[in-house]
mmCIF file of C-alpha atoms in Angstrom:
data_model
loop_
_atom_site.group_PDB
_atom_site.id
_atom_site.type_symbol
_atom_site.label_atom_id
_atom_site.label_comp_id
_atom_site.label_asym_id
_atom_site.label_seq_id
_atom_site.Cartn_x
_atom_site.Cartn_y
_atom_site.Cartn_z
ATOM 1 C CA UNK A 24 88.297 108.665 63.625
ATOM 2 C CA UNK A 25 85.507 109.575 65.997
ATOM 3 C CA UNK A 26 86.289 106.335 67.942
ATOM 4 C CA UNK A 27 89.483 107.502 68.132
ATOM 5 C CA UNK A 28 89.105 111.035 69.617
ATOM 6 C CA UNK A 29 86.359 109.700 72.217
ATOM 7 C CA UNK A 30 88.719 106.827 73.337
ATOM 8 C CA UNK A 31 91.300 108.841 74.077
ATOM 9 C CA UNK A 32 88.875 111.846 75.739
ATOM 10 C CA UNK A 33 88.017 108.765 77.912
ATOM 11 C CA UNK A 34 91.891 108.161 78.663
ATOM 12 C CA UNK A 35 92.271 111.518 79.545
ATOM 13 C CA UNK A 36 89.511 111.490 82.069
ATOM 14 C CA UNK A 37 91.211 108.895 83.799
ATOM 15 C CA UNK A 38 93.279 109.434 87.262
ATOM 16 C CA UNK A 39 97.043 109.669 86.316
ATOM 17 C CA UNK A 40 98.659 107.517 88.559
ATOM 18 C CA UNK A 41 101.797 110.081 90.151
ATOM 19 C CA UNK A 42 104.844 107.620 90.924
ATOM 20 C CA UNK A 43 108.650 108.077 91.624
ATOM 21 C CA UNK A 44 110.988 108.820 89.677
ATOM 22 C CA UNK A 45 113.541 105.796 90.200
ATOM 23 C CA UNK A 46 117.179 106.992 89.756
ATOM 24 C CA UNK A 47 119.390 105.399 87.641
ATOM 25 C CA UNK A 48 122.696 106.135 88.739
ATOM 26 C CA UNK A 49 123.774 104.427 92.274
ATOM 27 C CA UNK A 50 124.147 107.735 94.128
ATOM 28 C CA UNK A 51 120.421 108.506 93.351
ATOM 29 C CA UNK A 52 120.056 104.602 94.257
ATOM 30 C CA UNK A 53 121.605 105.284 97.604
ATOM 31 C CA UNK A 54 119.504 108.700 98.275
ATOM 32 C CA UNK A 55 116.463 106.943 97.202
ATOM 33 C CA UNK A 56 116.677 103.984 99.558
ATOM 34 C CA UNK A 57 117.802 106.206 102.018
ATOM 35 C CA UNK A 58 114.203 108.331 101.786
ATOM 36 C CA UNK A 59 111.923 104.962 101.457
ATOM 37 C CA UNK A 60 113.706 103.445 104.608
ATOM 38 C CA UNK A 61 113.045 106.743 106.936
ATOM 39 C CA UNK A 62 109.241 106.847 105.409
ATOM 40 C CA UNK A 63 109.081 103.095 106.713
ATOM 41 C CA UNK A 64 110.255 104.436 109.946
ATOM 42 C CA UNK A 65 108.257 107.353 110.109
ATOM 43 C CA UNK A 66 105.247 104.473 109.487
ATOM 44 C CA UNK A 67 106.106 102.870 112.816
ATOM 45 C CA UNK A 68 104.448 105.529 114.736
ATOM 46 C CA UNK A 69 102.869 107.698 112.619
ATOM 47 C CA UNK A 70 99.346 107.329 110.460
ATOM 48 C CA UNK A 71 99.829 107.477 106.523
ATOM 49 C CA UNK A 72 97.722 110.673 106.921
ATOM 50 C CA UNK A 73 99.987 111.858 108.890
ATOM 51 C CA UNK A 74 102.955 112.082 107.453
ATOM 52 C CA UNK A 75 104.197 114.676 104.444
ATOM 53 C CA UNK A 76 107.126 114.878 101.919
ATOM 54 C CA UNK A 77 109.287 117.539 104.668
ATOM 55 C CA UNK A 78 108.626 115.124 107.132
ATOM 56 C CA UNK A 79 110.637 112.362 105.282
ATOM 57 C CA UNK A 80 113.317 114.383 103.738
ATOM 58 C CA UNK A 81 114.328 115.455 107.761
ATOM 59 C CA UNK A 82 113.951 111.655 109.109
ATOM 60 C CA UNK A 83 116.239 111.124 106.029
ATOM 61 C CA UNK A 84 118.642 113.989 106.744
ATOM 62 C CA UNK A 85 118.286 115.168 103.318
ATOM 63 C CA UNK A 86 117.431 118.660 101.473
ATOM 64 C CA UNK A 87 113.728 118.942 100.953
ATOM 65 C CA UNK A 88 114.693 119.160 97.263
ATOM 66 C CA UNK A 89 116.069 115.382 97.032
ATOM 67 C CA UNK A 90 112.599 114.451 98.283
ATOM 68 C CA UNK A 91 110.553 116.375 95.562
ATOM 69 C CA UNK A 92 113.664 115.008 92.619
ATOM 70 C CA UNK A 93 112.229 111.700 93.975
ATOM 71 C CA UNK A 94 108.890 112.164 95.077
ATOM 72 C CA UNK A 95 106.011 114.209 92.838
ATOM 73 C CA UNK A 96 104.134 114.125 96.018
ATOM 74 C CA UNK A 97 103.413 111.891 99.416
ATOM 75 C CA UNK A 98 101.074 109.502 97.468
ATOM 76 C CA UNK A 99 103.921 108.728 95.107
ATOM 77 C CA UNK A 100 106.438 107.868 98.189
ATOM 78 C CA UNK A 101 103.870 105.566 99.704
ATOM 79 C CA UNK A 102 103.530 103.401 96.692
ATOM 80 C CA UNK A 103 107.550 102.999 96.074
ATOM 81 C CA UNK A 104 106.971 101.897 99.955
ATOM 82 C CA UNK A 105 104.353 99.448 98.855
ATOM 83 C CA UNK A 106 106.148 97.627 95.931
ATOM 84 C CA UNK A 107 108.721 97.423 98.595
ATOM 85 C CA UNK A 108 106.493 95.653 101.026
ATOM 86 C CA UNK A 109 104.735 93.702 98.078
ATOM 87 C CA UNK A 110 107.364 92.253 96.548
ATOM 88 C CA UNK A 111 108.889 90.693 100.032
ATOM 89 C CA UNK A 112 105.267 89.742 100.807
ATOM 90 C CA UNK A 113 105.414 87.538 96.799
ATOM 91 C CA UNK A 114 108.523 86.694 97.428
ATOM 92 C CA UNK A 115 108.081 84.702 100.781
ATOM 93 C CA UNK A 116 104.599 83.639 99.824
ATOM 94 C CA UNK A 117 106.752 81.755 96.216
ATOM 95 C CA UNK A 118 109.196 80.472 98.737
ATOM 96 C CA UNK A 119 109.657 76.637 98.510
ATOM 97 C CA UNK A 120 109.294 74.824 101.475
ATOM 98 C CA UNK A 121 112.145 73.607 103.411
ATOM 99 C CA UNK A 122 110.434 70.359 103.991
ATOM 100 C CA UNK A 123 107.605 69.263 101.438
ATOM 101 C CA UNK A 124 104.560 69.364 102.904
ATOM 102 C CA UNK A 125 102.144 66.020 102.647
ATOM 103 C CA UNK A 126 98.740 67.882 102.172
ATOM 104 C CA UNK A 127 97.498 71.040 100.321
ATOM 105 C CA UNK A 128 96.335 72.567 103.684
ATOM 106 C CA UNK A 129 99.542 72.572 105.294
ATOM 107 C CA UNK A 130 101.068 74.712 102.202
ATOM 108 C CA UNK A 131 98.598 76.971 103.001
ATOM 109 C CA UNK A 132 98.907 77.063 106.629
ATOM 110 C CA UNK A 133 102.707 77.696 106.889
ATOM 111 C CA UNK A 134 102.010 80.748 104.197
ATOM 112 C CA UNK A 135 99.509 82.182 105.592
ATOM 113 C CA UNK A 136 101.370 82.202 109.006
ATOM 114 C CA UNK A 137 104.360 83.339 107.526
ATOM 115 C CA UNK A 138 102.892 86.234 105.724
ATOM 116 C CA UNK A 139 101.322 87.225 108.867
ATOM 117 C CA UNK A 140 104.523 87.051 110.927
ATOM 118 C CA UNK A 141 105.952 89.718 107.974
ATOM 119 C CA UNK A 142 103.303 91.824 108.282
ATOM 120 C CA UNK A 143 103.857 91.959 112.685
ATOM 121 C CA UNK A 144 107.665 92.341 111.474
ATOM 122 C CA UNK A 145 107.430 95.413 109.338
ATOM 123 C CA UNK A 146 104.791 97.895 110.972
ATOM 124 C CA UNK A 147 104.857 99.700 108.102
ATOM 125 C CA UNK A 148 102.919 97.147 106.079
ATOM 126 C CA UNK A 149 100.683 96.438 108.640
ATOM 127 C CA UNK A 150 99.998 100.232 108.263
ATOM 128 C CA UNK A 151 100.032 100.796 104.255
ATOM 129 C CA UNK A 152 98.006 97.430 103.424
ATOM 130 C CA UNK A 153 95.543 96.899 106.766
ATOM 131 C CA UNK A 154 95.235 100.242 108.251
ATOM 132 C CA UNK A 155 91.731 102.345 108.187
ATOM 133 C CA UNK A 156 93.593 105.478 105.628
ATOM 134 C CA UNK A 157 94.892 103.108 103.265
ATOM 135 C CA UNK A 158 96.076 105.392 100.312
ATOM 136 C CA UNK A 159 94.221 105.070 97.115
ATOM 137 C CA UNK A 160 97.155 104.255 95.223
ATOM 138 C CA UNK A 161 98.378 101.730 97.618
ATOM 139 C CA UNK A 162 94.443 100.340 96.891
ATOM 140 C CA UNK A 163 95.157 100.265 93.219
ATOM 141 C CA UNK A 164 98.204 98.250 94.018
ATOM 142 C CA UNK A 165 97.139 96.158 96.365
ATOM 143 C CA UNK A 166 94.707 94.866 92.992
ATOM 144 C CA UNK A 167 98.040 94.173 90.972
ATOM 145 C CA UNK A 168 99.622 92.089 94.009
ATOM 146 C CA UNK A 169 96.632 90.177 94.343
ATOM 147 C CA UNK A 170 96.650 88.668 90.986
ATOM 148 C CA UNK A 171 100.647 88.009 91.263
ATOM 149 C CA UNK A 172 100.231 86.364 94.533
ATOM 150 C CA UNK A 173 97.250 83.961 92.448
ATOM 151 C CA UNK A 174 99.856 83.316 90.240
ATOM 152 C CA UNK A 175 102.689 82.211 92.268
ATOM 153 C CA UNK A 176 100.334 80.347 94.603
ATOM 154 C CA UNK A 177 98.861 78.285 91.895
ATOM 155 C CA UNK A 178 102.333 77.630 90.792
ATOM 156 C CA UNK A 179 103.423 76.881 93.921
ATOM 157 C CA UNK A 180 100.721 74.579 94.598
ATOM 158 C CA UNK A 181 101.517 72.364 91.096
ATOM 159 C CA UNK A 182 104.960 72.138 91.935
ATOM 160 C CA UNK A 183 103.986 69.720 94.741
ATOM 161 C CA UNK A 184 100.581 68.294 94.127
ATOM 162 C CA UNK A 185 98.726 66.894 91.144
ATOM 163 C CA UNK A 186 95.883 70.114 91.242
ATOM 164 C CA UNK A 187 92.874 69.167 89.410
ATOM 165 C CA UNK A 188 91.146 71.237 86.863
ATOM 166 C CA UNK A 189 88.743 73.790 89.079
ATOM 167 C CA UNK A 190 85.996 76.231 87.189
ATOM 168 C CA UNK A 191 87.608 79.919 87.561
ATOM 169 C CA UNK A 192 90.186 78.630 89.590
ATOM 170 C CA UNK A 193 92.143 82.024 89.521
ATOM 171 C CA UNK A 194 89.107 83.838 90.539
ATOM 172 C CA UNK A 195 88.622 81.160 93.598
ATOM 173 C CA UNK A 196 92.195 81.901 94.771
ATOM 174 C CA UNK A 197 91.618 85.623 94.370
ATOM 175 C CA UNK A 198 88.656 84.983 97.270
ATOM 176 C CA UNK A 199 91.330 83.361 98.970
ATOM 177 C CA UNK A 200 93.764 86.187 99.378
ATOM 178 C CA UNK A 201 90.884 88.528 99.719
ATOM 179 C CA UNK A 202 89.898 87.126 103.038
ATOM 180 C CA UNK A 203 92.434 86.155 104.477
ATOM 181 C CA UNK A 204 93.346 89.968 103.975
ATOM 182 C CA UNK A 205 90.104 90.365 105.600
ATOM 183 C CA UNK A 206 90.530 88.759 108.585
ATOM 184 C CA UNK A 207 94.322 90.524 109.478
ATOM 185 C CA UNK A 208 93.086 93.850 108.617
ATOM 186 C CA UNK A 209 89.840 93.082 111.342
ATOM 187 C CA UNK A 210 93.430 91.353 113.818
ATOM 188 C CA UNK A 211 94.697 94.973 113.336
ATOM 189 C CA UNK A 212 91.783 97.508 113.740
ATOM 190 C CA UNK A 213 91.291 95.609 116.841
ATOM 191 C CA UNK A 214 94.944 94.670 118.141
ATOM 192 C CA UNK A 215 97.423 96.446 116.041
ATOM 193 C CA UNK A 216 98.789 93.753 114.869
ATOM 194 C CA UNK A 217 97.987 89.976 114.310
ATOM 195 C CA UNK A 218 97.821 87.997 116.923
ATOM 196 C CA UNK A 219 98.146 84.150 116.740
ATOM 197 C CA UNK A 220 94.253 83.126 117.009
ATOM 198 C CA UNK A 221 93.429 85.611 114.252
ATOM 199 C CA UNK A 222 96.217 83.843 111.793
ATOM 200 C CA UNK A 223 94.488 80.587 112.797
ATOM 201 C CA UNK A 224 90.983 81.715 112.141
ATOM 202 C CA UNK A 225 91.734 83.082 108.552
ATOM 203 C CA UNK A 226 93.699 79.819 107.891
ATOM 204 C CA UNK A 227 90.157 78.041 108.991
ATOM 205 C CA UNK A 228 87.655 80.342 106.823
ATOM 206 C CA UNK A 229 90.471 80.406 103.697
ATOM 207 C CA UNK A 230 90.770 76.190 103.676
ATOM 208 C CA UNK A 231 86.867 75.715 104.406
ATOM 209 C CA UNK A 232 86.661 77.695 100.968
ATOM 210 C CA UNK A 233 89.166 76.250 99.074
ATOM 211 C CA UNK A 234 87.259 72.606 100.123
ATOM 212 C CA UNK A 235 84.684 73.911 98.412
ATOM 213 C CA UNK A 236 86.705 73.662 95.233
ATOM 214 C CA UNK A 237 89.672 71.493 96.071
ATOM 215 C CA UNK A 238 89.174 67.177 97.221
ATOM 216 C CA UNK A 239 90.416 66.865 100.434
ATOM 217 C CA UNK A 240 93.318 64.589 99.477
ATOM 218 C CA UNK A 241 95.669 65.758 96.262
ATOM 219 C CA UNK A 242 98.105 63.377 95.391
ATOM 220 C CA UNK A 243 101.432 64.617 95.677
ATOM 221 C CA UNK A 244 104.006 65.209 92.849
ATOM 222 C CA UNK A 245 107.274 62.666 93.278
ATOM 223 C CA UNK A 246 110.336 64.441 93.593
ATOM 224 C CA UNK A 247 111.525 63.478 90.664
ATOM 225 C CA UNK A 248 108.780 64.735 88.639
ATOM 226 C CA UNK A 249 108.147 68.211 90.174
ATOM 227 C CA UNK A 250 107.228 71.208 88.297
ATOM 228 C CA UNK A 251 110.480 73.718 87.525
ATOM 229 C CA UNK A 252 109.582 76.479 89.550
ATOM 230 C CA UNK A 253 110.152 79.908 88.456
ATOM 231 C CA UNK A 254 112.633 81.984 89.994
ATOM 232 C CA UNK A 255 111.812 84.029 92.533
ATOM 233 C CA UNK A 256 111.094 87.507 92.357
ATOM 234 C CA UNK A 257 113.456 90.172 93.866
ATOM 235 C CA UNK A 258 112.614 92.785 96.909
ATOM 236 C CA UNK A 259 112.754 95.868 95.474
#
């Protein structure tokens, strides 16, 4: 019983995590979108510190009361913005190929560029997942993403090569993501955005580490006998 009451004393002490209340009925939908898509606006030209719950009820042309229904508080608005963000960013980085590429490192290349090219298209993210004030929430989400962009990647990966068996591979593609995250957020402190030489350079430091663990050459999966893969997660 003891074990009991201290386990949950140590739940308690926790940080509740404060997050929207998603509407179930489509006018609530409609309202809700509405709000998100006038914070990502707001996120064009404004810091994350910067910006409050009145501030995206008026971009939204709503009562200050539909943003508080929705919104417990400005932390709880920026991650609904996130999952946005972070499901396009998992969806695009699952994305077949439109032509199948003949080695690992081109995968990799034409992902990497194409997540950075989202990330220059939507200010907002560059803001919410590279900026200096990133919000802790967004932090503690940006740990979830991380291990559901391992996941697709390694899927993605079997579905056209034969991928040998690697020690901790998850862990080795978690380093992965983690600096190629490193290198756009250093593209945007210094730029505001990322420009082409920075993709290329965190496409060089992220395949010189996966060499480490990967043969150069992996034979590729026929056609016929690729891997079903998944379905593709939704943008929220």
């Amino acid at each position: 019983m003891s074990n009991d009451v201290e386990e949950k004393a140590a739940a308690d002490r926790q940080p509740k995590r404060i997050v929207a209340r998603r509407p179930q009925r489509k006018p609530g939908q409609l309202r809700f979108r509405k709000l998100l898509e006038a914070l990502d606006e707001l996120l064009v030209t404004s810091n994350v510190q910067d910006i409050g719950l009145y501030q995206i009820a008026a971009k939204a042309k709503v009562p200050n009361a539909s943003v508080y229904h929705f919104f417990p508080s400005t932390e709880a608005a920026l991650l609904a913005l996130a999952e946005v963000h972070h499901n396009a960013l998992l969806e695009l980085s699952m994305l077949p190929l439109e032509v199948r590429p003949a080695r690992w490192q081109d995968l990799f290349r034409l992902k990497v560029t194409s997540a950075a090219h989202y990330h220059n298209n939507h200010p907002a993210a560059l803001r919410l997942f590279l900026g200096a004030n990133i919000s802790l929430e967004v932090k503690t989400a940006d740990i979830s993403q991380l291990h559901r962009l391992v996941d697709g990647r390694s899927q993605l990966l079997a579905h056209y090569f034969h991928v040998p068996s690697v020690p901790d591979w998850e862990r080795r593609l978690a380093t992965y993501f983690s600096m190629i995250d490193g290198v756009f957020s250093l593209a945007y402190s210094e730029h505001g955005y990322i420009r082409d030489d920075y993709i290329a350079e965190a496409h060089l430091a992220g395949i010189a580490y996966l060499r480490c663990y990967l043969p150069e050459i992996l034979v590729p999966r026929e056609q016929t006998e690729q891997r079903a893969f998944p379905d593709r997660p939704g943008a929220a």
